[in-house]
Short mmCIF file of C-alpha atoms in Angstrom, two decimals:
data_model
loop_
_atom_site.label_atom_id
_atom_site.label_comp_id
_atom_site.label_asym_id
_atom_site.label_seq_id
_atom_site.Cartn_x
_atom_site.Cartn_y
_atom_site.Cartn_z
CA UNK A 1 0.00 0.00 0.00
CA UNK A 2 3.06 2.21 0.05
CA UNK A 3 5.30 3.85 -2.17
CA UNK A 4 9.01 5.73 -1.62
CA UNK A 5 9.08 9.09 -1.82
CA UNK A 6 12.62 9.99 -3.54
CA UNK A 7 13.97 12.99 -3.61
CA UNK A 8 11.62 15.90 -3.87
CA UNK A 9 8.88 14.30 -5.02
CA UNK A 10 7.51 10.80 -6.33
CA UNK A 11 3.99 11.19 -7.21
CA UNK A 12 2.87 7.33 -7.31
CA UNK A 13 0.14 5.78 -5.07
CA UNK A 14 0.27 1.73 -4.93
CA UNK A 15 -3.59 1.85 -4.74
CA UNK A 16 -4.72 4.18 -7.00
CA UNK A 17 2.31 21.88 4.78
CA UNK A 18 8.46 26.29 4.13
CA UNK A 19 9.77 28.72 6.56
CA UNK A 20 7.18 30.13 8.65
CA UNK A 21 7.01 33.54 9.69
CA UNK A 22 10.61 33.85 11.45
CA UNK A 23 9.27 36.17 14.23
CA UNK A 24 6.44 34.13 15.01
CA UNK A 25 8.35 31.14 15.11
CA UNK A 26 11.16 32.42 17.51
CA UNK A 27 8.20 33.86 19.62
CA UNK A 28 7.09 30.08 19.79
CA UNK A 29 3.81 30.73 17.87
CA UNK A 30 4.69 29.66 14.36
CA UNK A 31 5.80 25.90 12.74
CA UNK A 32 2.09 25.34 13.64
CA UNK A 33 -1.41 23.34 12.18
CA UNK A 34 -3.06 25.50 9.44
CA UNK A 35 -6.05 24.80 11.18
CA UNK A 36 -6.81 26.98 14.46
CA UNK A 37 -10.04 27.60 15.79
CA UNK A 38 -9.97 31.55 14.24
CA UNK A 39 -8.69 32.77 11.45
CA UNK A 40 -6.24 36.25 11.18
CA UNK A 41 -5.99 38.23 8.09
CA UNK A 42 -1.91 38.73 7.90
CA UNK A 43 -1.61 41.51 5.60
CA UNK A 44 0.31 41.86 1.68
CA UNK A 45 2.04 38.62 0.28
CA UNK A 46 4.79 39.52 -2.64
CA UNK A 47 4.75 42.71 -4.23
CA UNK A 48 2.97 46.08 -3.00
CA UNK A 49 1.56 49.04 -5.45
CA UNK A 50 0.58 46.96 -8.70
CA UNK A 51 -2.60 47.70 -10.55
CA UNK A 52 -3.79 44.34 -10.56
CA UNK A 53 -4.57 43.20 -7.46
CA UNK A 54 -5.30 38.93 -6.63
CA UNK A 55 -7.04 38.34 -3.25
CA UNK A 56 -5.16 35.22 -2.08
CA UNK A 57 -6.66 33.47 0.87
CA UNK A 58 -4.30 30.71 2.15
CA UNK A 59 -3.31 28.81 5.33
CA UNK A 60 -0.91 30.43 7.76
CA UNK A 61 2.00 27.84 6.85
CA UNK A 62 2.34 29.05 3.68
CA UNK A 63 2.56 32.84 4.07
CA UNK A 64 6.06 33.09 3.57
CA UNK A 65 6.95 30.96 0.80
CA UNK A 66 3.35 33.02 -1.06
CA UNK A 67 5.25 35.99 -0.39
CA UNK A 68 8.19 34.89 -2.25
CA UNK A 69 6.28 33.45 -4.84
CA UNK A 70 4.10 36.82 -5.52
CA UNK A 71 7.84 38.82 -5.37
CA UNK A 72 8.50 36.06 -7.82
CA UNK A 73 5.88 36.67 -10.14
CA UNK A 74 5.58 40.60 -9.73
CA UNK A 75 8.66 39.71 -12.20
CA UNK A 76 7.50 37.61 -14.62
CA UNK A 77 5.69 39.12 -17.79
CA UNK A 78 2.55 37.84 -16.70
CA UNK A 79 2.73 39.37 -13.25
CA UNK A 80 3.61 42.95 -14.28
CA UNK A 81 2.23 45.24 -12.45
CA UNK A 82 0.23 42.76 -10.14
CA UNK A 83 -0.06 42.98 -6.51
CA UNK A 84 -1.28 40.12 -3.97
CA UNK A 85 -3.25 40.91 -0.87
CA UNK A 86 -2.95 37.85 1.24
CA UNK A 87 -5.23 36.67 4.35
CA UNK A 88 -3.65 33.86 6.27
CA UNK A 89 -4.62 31.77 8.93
CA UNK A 90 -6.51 28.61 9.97
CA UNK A 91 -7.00 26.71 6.85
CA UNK A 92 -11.00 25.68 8.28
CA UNK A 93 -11.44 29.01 8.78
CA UNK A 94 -10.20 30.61 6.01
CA UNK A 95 -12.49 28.17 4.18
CA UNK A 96 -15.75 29.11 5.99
CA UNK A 97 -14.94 32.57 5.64
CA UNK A 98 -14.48 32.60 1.76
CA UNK A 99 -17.84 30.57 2.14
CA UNK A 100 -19.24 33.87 4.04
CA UNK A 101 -17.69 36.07 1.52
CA UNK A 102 -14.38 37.03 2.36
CA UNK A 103 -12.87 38.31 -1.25
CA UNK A 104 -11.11 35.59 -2.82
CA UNK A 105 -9.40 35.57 -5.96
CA UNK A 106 -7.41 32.44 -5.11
CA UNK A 107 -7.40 30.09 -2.25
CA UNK A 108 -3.92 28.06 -0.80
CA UNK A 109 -5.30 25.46 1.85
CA UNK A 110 -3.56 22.74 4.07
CA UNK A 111 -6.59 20.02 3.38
CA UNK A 112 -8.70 19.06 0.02
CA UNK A 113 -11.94 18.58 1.78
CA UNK A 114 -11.49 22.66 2.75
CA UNK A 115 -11.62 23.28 -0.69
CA UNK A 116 -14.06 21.19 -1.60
CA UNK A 117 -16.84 23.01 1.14
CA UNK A 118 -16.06 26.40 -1.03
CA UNK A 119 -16.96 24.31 -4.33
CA UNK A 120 -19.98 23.12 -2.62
CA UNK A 121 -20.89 26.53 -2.11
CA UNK A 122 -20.08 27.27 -5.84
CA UNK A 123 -17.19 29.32 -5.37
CA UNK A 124 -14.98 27.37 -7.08
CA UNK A 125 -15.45 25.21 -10.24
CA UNK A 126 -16.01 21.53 -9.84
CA UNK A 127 -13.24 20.96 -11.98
CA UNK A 128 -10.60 22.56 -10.08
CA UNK A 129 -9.00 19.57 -9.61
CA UNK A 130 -8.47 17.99 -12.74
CA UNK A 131 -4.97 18.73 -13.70
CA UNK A 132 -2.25 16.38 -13.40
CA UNK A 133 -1.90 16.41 -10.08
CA UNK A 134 -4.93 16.56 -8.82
CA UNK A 135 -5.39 20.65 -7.45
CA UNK A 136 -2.16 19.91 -5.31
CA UNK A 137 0.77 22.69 -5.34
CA UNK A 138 2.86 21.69 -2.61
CA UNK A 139 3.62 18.60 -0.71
CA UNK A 140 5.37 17.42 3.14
CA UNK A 141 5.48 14.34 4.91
CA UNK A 142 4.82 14.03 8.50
CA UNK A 143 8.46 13.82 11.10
CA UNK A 144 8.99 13.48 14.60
CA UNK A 145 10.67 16.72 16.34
CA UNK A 146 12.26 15.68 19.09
CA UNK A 147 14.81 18.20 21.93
CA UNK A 148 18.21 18.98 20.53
CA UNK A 149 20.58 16.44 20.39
CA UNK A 150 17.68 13.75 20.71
CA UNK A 151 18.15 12.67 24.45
CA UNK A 152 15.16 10.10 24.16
CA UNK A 153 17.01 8.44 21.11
CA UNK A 154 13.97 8.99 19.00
CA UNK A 155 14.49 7.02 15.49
CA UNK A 156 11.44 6.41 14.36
CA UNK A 157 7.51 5.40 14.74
CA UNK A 158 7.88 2.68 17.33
CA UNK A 159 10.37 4.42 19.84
CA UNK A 160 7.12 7.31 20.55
CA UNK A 161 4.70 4.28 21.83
CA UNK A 162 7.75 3.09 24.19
CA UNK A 163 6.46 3.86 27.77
CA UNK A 164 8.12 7.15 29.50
CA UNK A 165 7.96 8.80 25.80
CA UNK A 166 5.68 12.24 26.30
CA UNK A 167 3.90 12.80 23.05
CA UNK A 168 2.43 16.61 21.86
CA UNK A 169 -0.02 16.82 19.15
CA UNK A 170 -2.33 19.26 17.87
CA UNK A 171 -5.98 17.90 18.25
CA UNK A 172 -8.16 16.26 15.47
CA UNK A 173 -11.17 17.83 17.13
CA UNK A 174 -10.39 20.80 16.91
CA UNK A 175 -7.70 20.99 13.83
CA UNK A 176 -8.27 20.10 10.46
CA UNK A 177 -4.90 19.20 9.75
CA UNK A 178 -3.75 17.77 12.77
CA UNK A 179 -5.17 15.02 11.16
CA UNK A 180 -2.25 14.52 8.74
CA UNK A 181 -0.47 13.60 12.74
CA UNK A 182 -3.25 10.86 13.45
CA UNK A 183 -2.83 10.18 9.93
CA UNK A 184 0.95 8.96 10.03
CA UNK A 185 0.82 6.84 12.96
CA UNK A 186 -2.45 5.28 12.13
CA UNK A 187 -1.21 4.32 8.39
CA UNK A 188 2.30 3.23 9.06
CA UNK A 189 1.07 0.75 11.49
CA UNK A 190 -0.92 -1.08 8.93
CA UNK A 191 2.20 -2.20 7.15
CA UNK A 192 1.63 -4.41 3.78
CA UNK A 193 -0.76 -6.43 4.55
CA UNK A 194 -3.56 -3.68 5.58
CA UNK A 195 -3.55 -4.81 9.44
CA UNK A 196 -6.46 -3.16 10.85
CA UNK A 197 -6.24 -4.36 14.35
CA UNK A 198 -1.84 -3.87 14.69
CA UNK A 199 -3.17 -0.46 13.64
CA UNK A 200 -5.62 0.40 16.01
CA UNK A 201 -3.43 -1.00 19.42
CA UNK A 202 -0.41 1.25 17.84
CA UNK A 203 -2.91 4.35 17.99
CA UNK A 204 -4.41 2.96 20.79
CA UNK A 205 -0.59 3.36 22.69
CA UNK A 206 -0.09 6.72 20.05
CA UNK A 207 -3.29 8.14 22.28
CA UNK A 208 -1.84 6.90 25.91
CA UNK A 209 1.58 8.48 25.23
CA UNK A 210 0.19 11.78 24.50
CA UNK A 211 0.95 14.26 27.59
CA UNK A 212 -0.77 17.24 25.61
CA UNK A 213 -3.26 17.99 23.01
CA UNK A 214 -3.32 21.19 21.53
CA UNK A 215 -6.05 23.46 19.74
CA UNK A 216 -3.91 23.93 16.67
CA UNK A 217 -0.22 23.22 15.49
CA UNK A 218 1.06 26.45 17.02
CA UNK A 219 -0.55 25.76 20.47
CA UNK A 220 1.15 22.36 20.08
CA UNK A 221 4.64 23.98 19.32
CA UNK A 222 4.36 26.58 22.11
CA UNK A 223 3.96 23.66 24.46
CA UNK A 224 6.52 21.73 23.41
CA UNK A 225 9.28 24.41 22.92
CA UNK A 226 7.86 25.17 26.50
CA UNK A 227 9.22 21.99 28.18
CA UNK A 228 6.25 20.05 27.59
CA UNK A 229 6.99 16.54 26.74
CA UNK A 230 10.03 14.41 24.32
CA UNK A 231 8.50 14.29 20.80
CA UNK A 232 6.54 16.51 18.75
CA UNK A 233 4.46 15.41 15.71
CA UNK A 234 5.00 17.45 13.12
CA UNK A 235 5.42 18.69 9.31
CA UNK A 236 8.60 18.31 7.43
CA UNK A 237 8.80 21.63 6.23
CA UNK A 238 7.72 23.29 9.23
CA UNK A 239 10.39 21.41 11.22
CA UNK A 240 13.12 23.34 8.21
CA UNK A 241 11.38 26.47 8.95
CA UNK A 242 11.53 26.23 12.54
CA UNK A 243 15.28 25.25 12.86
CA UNK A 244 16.15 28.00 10.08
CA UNK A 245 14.56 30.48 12.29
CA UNK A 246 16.68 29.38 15.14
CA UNK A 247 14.22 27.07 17.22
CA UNK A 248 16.21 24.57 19.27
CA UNK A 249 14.95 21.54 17.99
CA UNK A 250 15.72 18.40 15.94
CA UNK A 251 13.89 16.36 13.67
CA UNK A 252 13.14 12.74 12.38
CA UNK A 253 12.13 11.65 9.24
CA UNK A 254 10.35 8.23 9.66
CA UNK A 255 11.51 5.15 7.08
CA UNK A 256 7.84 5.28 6.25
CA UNK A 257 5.61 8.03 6.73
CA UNK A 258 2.32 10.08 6.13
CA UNK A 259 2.48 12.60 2.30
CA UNK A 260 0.65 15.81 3.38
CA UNK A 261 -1.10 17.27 0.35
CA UNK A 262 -1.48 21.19 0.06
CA UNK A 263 -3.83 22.07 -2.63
CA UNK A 264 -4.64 25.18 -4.35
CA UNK A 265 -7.59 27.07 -6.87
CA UNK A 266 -8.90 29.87 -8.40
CA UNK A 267 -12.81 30.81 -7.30
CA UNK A 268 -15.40 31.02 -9.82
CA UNK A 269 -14.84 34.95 -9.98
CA UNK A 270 -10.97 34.93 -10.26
CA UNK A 271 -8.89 37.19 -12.49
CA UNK A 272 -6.98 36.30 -15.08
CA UNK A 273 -4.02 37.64 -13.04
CA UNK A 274 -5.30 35.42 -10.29
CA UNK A 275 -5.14 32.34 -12.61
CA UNK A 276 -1.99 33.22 -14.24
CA UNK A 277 -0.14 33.25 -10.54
CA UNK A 278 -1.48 29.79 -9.86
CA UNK A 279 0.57 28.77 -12.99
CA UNK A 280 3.16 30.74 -11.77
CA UNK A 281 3.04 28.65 -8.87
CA UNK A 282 2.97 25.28 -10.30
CA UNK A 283 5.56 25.98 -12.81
CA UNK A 284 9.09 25.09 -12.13
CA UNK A 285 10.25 28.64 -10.96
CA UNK A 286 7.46 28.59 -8.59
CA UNK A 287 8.03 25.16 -7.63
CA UNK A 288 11.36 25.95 -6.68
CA UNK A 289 10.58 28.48 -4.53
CA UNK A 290 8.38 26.62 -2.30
CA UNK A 291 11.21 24.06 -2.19
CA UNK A 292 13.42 26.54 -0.82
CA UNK A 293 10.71 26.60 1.92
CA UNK A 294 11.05 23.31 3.20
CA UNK A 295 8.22 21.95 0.91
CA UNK A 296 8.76 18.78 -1.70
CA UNK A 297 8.07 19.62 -4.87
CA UNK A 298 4.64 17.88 -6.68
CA UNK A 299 6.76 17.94 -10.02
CA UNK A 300 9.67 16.58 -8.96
CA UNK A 301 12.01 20.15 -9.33
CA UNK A 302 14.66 19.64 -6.86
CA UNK A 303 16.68 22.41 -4.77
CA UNK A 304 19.14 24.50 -6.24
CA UNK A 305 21.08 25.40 -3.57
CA UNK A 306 21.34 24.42 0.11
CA UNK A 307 17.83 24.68 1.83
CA UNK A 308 18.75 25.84 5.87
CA UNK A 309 17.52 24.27 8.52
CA UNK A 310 17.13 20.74 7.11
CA UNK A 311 18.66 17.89 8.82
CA UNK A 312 20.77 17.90 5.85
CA UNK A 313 21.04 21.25 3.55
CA UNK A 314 22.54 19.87 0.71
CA UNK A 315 20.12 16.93 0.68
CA UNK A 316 17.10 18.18 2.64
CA UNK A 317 14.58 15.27 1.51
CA UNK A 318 15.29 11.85 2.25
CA UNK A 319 13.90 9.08 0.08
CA UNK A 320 10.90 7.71 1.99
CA UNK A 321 8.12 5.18 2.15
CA UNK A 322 4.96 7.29 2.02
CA UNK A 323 1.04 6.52 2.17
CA UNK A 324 -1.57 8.80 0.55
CA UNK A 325 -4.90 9.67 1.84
CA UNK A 326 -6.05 8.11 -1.47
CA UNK A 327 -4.11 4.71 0.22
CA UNK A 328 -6.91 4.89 2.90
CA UNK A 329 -9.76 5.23 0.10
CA UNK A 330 -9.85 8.80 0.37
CA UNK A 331 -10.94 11.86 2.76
CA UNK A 332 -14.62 10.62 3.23
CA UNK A 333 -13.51 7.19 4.24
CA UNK A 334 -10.83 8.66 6.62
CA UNK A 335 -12.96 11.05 7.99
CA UNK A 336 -15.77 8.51 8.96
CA UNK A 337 -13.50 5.64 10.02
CA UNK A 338 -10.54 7.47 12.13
CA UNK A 339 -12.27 11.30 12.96
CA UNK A 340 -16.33 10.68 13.04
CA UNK A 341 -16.74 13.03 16.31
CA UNK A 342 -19.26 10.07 17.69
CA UNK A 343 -17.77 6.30 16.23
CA UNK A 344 -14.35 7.89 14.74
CA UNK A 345 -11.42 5.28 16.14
CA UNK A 346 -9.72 8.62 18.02
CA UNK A 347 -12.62 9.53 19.24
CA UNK A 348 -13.46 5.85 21.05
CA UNK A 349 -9.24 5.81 22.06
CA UNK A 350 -10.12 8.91 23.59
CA UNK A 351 -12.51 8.27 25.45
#
């Protein structure tokens, strides 16, 4: 049910998330879930002044890399003269308030299903999805951040289940994509042969380890960086972004581990400026960019230079064994099975 992940990026399924803001990270509130309980408007992405201005709405994570890529495309023949005005925050939220009609040219969110509530509400075209890789701009995988210098000896998915290790999580319950966490410990435990019941006792110990849970990502952070607990589950290029702002932490990639899928679309009422930067941002140039942010390309483009604050800069993305949400049969399946707030697994580990 698994493929590897080399390099940047291996798009294959066998069944078929960049640098934060650097102040908010060394002020312990960044490196967090795109999916808090209220959303914050974060003012301008890219370039300022131009007379063609795209409404982005996107999930906090991204803010930095989106104002690189906007800078990026203020450049480009296309992007003359075109300004984006960006509103960042929880990815659920963001997508309710397009929904409630928040201006939104184009919309950058951690989870499909939170773009698939604004084409419910006719928003955004039914087809958004139907290029070649599926609405998806930008890809992680989920890793294990652990204290500096690892004292626990964290190396992978079983050591966090051992007894005496302190788990911190963002919540399911309350964050969207704090399921990608659940996600990656659920899936990994199913191995080839689609265990169901090794999977549930390894989330079952998963849910007895954890020491806190968190209302988003950032919550989650601040309480580990805090003291709280030995391992943090987290997002590959958040981990970067958090050690190349100078957070004191360390970070494990797991052999085998959860892809987290970052999609991306115009609305219904979009510019053509608005559609022409979400080229931008699939092309290669724009792909790069959000690789020197810690994410994994979905094309494949690999780094150019060193990317800071990976484990290694000069090779920052370790072939791995990854499993889709597609692996699982898909977001409705998950999302009854593992997350149903009544009969979800979590919620009967939980108590």
């Amino acid at each position: 049910m698994m493929s590897t992940l080399r390099g940047p990026r291996a798009r294959t399924s066998s069944r078929l998330a960049a640098v934060l803001v650097a102040a908010s990270l060394l002020a312990v509130a960044g490196c967090g879930s795109s999916d808090e309980p209220e959303t914050t408007a974060d003012g301008t992405a890219g370039a300022g002044g131009g007379d063609k201005a795209i409404d982005l709405v996107g999930f906090a994570v991204i803010q930095a890399a989106y104002d690189d890529l906007a800078t990026g495309f203020a450049a480009t023949d296309a992007g003359k003269g075109t300004s984006v005005k960006g509103s960042f925050g929880a990815s659920g939220a963001q997508s309710r308030a397009v929904i409630a009609g928040q201006d939104a040219d184009l919309v950058a969110l951690s989870l499909t299903p939170d773009v698939t509530n604004i084409v419910e509400a006719g928003l955004v075209d039914p087809t958004w999805a139907d290029d070649e890789h599926h609405g998806i701009v930008s890809d992680s995988v989920v890793v294990l951040a652990v204290r500096k210098g690892n004292p626990k000896g964290i190396q992978g998915w079983d050591d966090i289940v051992k007894p005496g290790v302190g788990i911190v999580t963002a919540d399911p319950g309350t964050s969207g994509s704090a399921k990608w966490n659940l996600l990656g410990a659920y899936s990994q435990a199913l191995g080839e042969n689609d265990d169901t019941a090794a999977a549930e006792a390894y989330l079952g110990k998963f849910v007895e380890n954890v020491v806190s849970w968190n209302d988003s990502g950032r919550t989650a952070t601040d309480a580990f960086v805090k003291g709280t607990g030995d391992v943090l589950i987290s997002y590959e290029n958040e981990a970067i972004a958090a050690r190349a702002a100078g957070v004191e932490l360390d970070y494990v990639v797991p052999e085998t581990t959860f892809l987290i899928e970052n999609p991306a679309a115009v609305t219904t009422t979009a510019s053509q400026a608005a559609k022409d930067f979400l080229e931008y941002v699939r092309s290669d140039e724009g792909q790069q960019i959000l690789v020197a942010h810690g994410f994994r390309s979905v094309s494949g483009v690999a780094p150019t230079g060193d990317v800071e604050g990976a484990n290694d800069p000069a090779n920052p993305f370790p072939d791995v064994d990854i499993i889709t949400v597609e692996d699982l049969g898909g977001w409705s399946a998950v999302n009854d099975e593992l997350f149903d707030k009544e009969n979800g697994l979590v919620t009967k580990l939980r108590g």
